Structure formats: structure tokens, C-alpha cells
mmCIF file of C-alpha atoms in Angstrom:
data_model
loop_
_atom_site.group_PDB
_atom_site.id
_atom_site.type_symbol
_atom_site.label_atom_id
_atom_site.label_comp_id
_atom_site.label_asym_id
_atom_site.label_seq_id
_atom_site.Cartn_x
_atom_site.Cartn_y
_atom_site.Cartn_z
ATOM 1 C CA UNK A 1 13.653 0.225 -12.400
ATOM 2 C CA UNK A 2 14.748 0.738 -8.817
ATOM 3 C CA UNK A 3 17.957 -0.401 -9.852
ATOM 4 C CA UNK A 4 18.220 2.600 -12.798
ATOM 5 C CA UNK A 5 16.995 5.111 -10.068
ATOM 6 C CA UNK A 6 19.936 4.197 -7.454
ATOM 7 C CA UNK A 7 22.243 5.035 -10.660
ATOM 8 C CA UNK A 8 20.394 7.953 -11.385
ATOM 9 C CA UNK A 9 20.235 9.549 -8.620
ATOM 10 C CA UNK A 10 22.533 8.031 -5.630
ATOM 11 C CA UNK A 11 25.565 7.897 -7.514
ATOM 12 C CA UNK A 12 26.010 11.541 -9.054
ATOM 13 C CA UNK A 13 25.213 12.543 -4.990
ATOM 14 C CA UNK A 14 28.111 10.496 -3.851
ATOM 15 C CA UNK A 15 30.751 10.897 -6.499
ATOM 16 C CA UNK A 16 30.103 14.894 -6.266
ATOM 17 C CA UNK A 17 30.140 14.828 -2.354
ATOM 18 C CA UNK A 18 33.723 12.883 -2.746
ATOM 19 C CA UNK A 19 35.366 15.282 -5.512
ATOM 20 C CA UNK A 20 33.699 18.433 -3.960
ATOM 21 C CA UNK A 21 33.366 17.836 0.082
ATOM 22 C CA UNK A 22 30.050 19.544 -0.079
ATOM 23 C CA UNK A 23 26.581 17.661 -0.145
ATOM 24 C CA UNK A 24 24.524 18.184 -3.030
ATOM 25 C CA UNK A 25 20.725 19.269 -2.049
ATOM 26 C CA UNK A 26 22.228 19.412 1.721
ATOM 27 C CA UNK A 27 20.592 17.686 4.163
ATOM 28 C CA UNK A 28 17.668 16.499 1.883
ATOM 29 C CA UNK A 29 20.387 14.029 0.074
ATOM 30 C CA UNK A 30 21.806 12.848 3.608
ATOM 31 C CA UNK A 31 18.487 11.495 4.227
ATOM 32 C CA UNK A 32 16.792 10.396 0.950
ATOM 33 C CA UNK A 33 20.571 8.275 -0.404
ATOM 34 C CA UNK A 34 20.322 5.834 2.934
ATOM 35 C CA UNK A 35 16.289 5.763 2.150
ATOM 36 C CA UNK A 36 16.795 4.937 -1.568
ATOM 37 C CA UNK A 37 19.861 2.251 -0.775
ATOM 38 C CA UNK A 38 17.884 0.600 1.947
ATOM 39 C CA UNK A 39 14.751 0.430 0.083
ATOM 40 C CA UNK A 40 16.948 -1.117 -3.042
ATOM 41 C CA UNK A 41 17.956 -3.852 -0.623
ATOM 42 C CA UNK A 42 14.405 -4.212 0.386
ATOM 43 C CA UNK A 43 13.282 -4.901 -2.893
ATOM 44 C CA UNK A 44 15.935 -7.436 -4.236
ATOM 45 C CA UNK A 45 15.356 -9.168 -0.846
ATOM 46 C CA UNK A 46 11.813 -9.550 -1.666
ATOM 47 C CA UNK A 47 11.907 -9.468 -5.144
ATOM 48 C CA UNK A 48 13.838 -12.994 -4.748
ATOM 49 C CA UNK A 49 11.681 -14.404 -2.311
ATOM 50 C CA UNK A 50 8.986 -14.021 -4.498
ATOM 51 C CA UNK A 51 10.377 -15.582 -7.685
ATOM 52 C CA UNK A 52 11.000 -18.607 -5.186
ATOM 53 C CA UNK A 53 8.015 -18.668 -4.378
ATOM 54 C CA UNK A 54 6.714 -18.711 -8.051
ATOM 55 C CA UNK A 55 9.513 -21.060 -8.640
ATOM 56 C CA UNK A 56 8.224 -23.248 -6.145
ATOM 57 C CA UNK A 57 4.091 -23.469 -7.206
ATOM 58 C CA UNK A 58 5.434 -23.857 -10.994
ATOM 59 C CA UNK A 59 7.250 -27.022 -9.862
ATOM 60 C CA UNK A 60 4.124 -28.083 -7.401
ATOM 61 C CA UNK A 61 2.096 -27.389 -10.238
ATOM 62 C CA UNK A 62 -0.076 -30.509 -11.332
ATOM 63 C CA UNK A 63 -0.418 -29.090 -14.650
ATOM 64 C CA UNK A 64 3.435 -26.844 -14.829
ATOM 65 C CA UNK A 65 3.491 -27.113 -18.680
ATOM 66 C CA UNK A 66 0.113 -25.685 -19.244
ATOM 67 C CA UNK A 67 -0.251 -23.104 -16.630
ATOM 68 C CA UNK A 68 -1.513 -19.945 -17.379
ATOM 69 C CA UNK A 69 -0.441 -16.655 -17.753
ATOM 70 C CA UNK A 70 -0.242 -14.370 -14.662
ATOM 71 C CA UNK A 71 -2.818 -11.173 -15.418
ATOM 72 C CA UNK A 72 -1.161 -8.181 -15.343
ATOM 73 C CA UNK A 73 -3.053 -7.044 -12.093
ATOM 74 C CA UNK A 74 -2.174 -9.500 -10.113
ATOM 75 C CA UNK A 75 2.012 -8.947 -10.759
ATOM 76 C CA UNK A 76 1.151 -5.405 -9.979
ATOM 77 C CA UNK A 77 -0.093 -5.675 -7.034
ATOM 78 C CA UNK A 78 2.948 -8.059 -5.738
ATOM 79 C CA UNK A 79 5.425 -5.601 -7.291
ATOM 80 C CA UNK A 80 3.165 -2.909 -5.049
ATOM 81 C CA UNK A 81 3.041 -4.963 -1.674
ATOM 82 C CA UNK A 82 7.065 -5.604 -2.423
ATOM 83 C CA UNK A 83 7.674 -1.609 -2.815
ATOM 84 C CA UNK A 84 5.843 -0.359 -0.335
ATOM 85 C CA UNK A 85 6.779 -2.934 2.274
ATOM 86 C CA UNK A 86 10.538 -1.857 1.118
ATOM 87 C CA UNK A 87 10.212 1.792 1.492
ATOM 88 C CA UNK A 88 8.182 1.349 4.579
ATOM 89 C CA UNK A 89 10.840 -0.297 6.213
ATOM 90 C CA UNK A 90 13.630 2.239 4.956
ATOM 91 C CA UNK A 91 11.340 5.070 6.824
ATOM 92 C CA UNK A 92 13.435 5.065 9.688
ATOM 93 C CA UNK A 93 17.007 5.635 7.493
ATOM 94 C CA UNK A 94 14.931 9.705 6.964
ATOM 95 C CA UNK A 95 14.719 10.320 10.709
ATOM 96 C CA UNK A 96 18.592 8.486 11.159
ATOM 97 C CA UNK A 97 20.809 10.446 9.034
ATOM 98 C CA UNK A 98 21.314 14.740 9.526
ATOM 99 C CA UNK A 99 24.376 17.048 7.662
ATOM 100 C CA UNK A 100 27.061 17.645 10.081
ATOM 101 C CA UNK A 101 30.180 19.849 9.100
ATOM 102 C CA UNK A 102 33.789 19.151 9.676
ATOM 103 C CA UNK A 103 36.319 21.909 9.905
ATOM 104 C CA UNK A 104 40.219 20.510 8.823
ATOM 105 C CA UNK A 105 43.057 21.407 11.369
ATOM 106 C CA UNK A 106 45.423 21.415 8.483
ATOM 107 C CA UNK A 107 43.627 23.499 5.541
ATOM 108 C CA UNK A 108 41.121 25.196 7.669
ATOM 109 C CA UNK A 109 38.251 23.817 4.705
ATOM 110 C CA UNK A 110 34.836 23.113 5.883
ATOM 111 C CA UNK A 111 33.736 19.791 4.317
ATOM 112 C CA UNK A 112 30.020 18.658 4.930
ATOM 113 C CA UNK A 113 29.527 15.039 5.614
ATOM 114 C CA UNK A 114 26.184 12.527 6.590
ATOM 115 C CA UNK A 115 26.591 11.336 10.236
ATOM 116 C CA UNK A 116 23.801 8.528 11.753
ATOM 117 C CA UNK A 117 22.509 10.892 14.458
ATOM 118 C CA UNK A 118 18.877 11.313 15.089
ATOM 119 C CA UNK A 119 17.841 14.874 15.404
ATOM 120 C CA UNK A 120 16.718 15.954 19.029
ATOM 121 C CA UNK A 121 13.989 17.761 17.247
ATOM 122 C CA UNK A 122 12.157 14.709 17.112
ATOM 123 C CA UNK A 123 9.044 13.425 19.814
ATOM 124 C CA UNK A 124 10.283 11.299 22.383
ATOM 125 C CA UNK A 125 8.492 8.534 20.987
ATOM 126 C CA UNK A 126 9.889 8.782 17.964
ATOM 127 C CA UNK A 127 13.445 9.495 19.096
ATOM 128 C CA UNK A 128 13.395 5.947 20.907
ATOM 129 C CA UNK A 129 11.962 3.889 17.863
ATOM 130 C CA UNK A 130 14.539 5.700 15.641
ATOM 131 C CA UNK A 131 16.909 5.027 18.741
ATOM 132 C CA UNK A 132 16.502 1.492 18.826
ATOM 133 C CA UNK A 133 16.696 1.078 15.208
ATOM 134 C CA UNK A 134 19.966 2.437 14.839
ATOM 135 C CA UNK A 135 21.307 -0.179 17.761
ATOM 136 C CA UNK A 136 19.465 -3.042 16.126
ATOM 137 C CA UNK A 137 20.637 -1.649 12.761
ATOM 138 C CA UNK A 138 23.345 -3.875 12.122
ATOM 139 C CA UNK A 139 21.373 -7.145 12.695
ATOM 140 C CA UNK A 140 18.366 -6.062 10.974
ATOM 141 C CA UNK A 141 21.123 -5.592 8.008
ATOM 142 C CA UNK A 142 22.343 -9.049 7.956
ATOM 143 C CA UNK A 143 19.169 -10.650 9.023
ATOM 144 C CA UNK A 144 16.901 -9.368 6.645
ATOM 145 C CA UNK A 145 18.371 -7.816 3.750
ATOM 146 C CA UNK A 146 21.195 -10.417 3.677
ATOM 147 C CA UNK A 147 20.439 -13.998 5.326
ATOM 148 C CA UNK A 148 16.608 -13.990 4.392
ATOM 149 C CA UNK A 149 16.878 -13.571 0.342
ATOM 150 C CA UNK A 150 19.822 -16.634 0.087
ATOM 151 C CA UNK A 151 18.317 -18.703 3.089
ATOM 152 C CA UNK A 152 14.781 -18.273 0.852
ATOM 153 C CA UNK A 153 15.996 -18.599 -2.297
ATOM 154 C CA UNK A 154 18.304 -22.128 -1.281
ATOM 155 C CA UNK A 155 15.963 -23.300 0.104
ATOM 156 C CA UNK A 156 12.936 -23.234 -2.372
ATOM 157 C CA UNK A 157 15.384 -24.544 -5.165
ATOM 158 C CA UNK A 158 16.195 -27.392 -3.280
ATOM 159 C CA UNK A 159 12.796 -28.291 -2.570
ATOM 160 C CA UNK A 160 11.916 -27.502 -6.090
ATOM 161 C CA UNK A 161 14.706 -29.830 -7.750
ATOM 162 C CA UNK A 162 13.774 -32.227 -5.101
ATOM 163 C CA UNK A 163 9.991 -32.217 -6.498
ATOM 164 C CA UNK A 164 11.666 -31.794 -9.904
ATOM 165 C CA UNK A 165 13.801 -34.814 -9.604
ATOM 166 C CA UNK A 166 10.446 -36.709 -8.455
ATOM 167 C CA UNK A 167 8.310 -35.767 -10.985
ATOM 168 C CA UNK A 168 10.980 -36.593 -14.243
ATOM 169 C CA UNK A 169 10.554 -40.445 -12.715
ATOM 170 C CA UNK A 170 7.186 -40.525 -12.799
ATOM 171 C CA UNK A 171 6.095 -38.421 -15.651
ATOM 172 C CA UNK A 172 7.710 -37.408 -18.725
ATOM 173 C CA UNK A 173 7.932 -33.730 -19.403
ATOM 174 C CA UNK A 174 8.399 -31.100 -22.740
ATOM 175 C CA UNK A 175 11.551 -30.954 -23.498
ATOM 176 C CA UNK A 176 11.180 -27.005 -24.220
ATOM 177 C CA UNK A 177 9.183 -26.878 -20.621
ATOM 178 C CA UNK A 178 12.211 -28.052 -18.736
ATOM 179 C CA UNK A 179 14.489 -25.788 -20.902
ATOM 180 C CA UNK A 180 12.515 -23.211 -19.855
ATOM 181 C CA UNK A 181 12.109 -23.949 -16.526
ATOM 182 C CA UNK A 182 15.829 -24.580 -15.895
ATOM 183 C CA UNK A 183 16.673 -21.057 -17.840
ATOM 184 C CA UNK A 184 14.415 -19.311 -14.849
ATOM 185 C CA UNK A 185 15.852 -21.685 -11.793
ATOM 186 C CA UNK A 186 19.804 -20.381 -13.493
ATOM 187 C CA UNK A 187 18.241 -17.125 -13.927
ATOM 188 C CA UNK A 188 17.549 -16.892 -9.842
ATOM 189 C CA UNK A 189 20.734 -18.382 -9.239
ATOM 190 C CA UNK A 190 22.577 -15.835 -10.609
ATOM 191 C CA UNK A 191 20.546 -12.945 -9.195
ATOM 192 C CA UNK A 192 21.159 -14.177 -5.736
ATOM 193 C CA UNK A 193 24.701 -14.976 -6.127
ATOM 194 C CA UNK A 194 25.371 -11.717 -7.607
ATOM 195 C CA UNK A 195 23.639 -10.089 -4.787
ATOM 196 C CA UNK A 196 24.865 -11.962 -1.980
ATOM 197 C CA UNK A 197 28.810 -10.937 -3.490
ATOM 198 C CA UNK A 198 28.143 -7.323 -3.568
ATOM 199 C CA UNK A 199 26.682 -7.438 -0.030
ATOM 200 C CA UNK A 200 28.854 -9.528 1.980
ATOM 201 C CA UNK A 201 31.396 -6.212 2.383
ATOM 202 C CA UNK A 202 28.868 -4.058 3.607
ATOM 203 C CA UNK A 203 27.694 -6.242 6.496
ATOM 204 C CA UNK A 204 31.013 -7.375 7.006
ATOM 205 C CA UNK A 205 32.373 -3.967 7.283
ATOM 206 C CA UNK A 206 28.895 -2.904 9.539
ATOM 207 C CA UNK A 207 30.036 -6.171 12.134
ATOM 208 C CA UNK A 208 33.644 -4.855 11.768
ATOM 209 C CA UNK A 209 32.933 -1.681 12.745
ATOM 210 C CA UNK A 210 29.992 -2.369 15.263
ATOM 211 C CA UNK A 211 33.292 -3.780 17.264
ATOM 212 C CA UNK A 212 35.670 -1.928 16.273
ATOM 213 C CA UNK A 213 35.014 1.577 15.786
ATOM 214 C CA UNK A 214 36.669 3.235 18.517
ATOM 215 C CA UNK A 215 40.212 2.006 17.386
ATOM 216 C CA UNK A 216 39.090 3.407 13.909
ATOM 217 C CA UNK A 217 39.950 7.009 12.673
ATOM 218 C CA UNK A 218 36.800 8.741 10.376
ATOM 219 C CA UNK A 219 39.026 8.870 7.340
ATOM 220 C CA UNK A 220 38.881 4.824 7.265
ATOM 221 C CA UNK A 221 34.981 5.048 8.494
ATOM 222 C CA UNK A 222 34.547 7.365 5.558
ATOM 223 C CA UNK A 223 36.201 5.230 3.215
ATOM 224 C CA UNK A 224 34.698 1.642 4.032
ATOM 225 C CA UNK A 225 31.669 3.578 3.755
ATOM 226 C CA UNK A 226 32.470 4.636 -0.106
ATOM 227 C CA UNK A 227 33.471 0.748 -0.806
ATOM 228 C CA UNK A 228 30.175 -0.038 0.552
ATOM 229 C CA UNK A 229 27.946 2.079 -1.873
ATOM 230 C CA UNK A 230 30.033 1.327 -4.438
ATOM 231 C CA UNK A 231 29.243 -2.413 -4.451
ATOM 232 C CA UNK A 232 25.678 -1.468 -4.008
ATOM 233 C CA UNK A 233 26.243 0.728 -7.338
ATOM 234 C CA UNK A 234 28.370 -2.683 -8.685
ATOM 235 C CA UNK A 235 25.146 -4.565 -7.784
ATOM 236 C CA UNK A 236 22.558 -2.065 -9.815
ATOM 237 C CA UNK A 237 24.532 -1.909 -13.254
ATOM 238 C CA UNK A 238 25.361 -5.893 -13.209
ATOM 239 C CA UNK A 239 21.784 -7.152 -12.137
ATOM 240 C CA UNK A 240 19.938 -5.910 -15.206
ATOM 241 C CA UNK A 241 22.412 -6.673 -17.576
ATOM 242 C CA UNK A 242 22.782 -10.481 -16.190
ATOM 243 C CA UNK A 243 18.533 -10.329 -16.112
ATOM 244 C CA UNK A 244 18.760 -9.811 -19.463
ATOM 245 C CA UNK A 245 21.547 -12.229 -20.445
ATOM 246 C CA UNK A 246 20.252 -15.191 -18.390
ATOM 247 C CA UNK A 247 16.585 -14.848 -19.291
ATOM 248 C CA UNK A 248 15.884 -15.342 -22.960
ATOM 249 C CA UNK A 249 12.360 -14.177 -23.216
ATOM 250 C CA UNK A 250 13.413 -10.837 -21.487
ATOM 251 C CA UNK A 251 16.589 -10.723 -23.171
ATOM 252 C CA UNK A 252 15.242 -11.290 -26.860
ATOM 253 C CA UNK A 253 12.261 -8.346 -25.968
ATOM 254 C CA UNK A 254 14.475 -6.090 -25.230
ATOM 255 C CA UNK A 255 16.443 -7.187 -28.685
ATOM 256 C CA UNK A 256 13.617 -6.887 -30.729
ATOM 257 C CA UNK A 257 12.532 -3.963 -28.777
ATOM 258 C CA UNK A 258 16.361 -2.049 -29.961
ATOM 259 C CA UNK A 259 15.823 -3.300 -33.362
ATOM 260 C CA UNK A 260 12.466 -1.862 -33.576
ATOM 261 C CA UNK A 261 13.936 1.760 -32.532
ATOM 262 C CA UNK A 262 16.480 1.434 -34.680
ATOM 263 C CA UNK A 263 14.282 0.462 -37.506
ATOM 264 C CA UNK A 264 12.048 3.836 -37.004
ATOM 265 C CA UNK A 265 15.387 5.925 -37.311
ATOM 266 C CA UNK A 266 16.200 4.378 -40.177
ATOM 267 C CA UNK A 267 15.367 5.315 -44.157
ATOM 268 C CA UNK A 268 12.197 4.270 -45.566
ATOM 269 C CA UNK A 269 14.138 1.490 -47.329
ATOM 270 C CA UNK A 270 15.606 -0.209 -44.481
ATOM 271 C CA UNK A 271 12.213 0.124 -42.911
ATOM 272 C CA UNK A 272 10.732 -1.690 -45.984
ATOM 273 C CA UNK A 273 12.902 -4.134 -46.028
ATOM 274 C CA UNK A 274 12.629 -4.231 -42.052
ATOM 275 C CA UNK A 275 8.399 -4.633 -42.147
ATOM 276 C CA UNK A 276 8.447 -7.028 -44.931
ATOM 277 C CA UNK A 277 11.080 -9.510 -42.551
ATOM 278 C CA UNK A 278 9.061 -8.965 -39.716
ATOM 279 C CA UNK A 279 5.756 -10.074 -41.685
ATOM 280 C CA UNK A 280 7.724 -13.030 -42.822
ATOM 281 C CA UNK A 281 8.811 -14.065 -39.130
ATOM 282 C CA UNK A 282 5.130 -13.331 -38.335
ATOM 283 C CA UNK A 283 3.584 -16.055 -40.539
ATOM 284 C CA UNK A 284 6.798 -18.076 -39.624
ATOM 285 C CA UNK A 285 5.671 -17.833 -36.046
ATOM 286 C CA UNK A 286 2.189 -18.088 -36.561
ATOM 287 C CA UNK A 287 2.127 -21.425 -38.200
ATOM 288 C CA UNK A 288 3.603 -22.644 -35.122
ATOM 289 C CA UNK A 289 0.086 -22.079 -33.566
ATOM 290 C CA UNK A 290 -1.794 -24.280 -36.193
ATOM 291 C CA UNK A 291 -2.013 -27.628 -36.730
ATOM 292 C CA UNK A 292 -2.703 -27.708 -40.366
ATOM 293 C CA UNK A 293 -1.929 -25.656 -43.121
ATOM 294 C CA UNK A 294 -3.655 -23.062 -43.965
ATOM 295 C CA UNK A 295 -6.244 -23.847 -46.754
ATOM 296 C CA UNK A 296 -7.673 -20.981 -49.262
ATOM 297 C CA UNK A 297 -11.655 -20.642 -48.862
ATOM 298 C CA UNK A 298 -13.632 -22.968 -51.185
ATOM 299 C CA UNK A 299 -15.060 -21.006 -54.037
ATOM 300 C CA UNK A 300 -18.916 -19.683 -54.167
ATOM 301 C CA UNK A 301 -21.025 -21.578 -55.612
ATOM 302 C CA UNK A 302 -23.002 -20.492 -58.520
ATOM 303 C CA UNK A 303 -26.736 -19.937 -57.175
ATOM 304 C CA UNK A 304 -29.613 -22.222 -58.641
ATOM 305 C CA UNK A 305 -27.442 -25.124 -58.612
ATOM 306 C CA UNK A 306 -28.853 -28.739 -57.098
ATOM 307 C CA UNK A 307 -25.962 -28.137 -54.483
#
């Protein structure tokens, strides 16, 4: 979800600031992009510790195969502590950023442009937090939002295949169980690899230019800048997709979920035809639940008999 509101609203802000020169919603954007980008790192960062940390009590488990389902309030209230720890951490990226305007020697066009400047406006306590953010902000970058989510997520799967590997010699397992459990392990695999590609750049080019800037002209700030967002936009469009290629469950909800809207839109036929399938996979799946066959009630006995 964070993911679709990066595309939604971060991306038409950049590509019109880039075609026009001009920042849409002014200064509000120059503050509220960096907040929404930074928070989006802050919640894939955490988001993958904590599916290593489920990871890791699934495989610690003493009864993995038969563990229960997770109620509903208790994911909510991770996904809440893994929100608002991300967008309280991204406060400071509202006080960093301010518009600034540029005017060209050449054309004599005024182009509007986000500069990392705290405003002076600000209380002098607050202007030296925000202060010493922005000179930490480059190791806070690669610390946090970079080394902590692949650090975290190597190391729990190789203490998980380690306890894996342990636990095939001494007990034997469900073959659909390990299936399962491997599909998830890939799944976070993939996630982290994808996001440790489309980050590398941007704290790269933030080391890069932490040591090089003053040999560096603004048109080559500007566009290392534009590379960097646009991995993060890379990042947003491929993660759900490869979520919902690498996890089945997911993957075949959202299927059946398409197929159901597509069903509704459809004539009453194909909706006929449509229900009666879905009763038949219904009692298909259903009798995967039982045991025995089902067996038609005995018939009532006649009253006044001996029995």
C-alpha cells in the first residue's frame, strides 16, 4: 500500500517538476516527497526485519506444522508500530527540505527546485536536531535503511536453515509444510535482493557526493538525484508484482479475487456457469477437510416401533 502511494503521488510530482521546472503544490511537495520516500524505506526496512523474525519463530517452532493462525489484531498492530516508527523517523526530511528558485543566465527562466536547507524560521533547538540530522544523514542512510534490512534478513535465514537443516535429521516433516515454508524463505529472498539493487545507487551516489560535491556542477547533482528516485519508483512497481509472483497464497487471492470482478461484469450466463464451478471447487475443497465421506442422514423411524 505504501508502495501504490509513492506511485501515486511521488512520481506525477517529479516527472511534472522535470518536464515543467515548476514544483507542483510548491513548497508543500518539497517537503512531503523526501517524507513519503524516507518513510517507504522505513517500512521495507522493517517490514523485512519482521518477516525474519516470523521466519525465524516458525522454524524455532516446536510444533511449525501446526501453528496457528496470527489474529488479525495482532498483524495490525505490528504493521502500526512499523508505520509509525517509519514516519516518525522521516519527521525530520519536513523541517530539511524548503523551495528555492533558480534564475538561468542563458534563457533568463525561473525554474523552482527542492534544496536540503533548514529554514532559519525554526527554534534553535530545533534548527540543531534538524542540523545534525542532515550531517549524519548520509550514515543514517546506509546504516539503517540499507545495512540493517540485508544484515537482518541474512542473518535470520542462516540461522533458520541452520535450525532447518537440524530439525530434517531428527524429525521428519510434511512435505507440503516444507514447500510452504521454502516458498516464504524464496519469497524474502527476493524482496531483499530486489531492494538492496534499487538502493545501492542512492547511497552510493549520497557517499559520492558527501566527498565530492564541490568538484560537482548542480546539473549532475540534479540528475543523480532523478536516477535516485527513479530506482526508488523501480523498487515500488517491481516489489508487489514479485510479492505476488513468489507467494502463492497471495498470488492465487489476488487471482481469484480478478476472476471474481470479472465474473460480476459479466452476463448472467457466464455468472451461472461461473457460481456453479465455484460450488463445485467448494465441495472439491471441502472434502479435503473430512476424513470420511459424507454419509446421507439415516431415515426416521416410524414411531411405535420396538426400536
Amino acid at each position: 500500500f505504501w508502495d501504490f502511494l509513492i506511485l501515486f503521488f511521488c512520481l506525477p510530482v517529479v516527472i511534472f517538476n522535470e518536464i515543467t521546472k515548476k514544483r507542483l503544490l510548491g513548497d508543500i511537495s518539497c517537503r512531503i516527497v523526501p517524507f513519503m520516500e524516507v518513510s517507504s524505506l522505513g517500512v521495507t526496512t522493517f517490514s523485512l526485519c519482521a518477516l525474519g523474525i516470523d521466519r525465524f519463530h516458525a522454524a524455532t517452532s516446536p510444533q511449525a506444522s501446526a501453528r496457528p493462525i496470527e489474529q488479525c489484531q495482532s498483524i495490525i498492530a505490528k504493521l502500526a508500530v512499523i508505520w509509525v516508527g517509519s514516519m516518525t523517523l522521516s519527521v525530520p526530511e519536513l523541517l530539511l527540505w524548503q523551495l528555492a528558485q533558480d534564475t538561468s543566465p542563458v534563457s533568463g527562466v525561473v525554474t523552482e527546485y527542492c534544496t536540503m536547507k533548514p529554514s532559519s524560521n525554526l527554534p534553535e533547538s530545533v534548527y540543531s536536531l534538524v542540523l545534525t540530522y542532515q550531517n549524519a544523514r548520509m550514515w543514517w542512510y546506509f546504516g539503517c535503511y540499507f545495512c540493517l534490512p540485508i544484515l537482518f534478513t541474512v542473518s535470520c535465514q542462516l540461522v533458520t536453515r541452520r535450525i532447518s537443516g537440524t530439525e530434517k535429521k531428527t524429525e521428519c516433516r510434511g512435505t507440503k509444510h516444507s514447500q510452504c515454508e521454502s516458498h516464504l524463505n524464496c519469497t524474502i529472498i527476493g524482496l531483499t535482493i530486489i531492494y538492496g539493487l534499487c538502493t545501492t545507487p542512492e547511497n552510493v551516489c549520497n557517499i559520492v557526493v558527501a566527498y565530492m560535491s564541490p568538484d560537482m556542477s548542480k546539473q549532475t547533482l540534479d540528475l543523480l538525484n532523478l536516477i535516485n528516485q527513479f530506482f526508488l519508483f523501480f523498487k515500488c512497481s517491481v516489489t508487489p508484482v514479485l510479492l505476488l509472483c513468489l507467494c502463492r497464497p497471495l498470488g492465487q487471492a489476488f487471482m481469484d479475487c480478478c476472476c471474481c470482478c470479472c465474473e460480476g461484469c459479466s452476463p448472467d450466463t457466464a455468472s451461472s456457469e461461473g457460481s456453479a464451478d465455484s460450488k463445485l471447487k467448494t465441495e472439491m475443497s471441502s472434502s479435503i477437510f473430512f476424513d470420511k465421506p459424507r454419509e446421507s442422514p439415516p431415515p426416521l423411524l416410524a414411531l411405535g416401533t420396538p426400536c
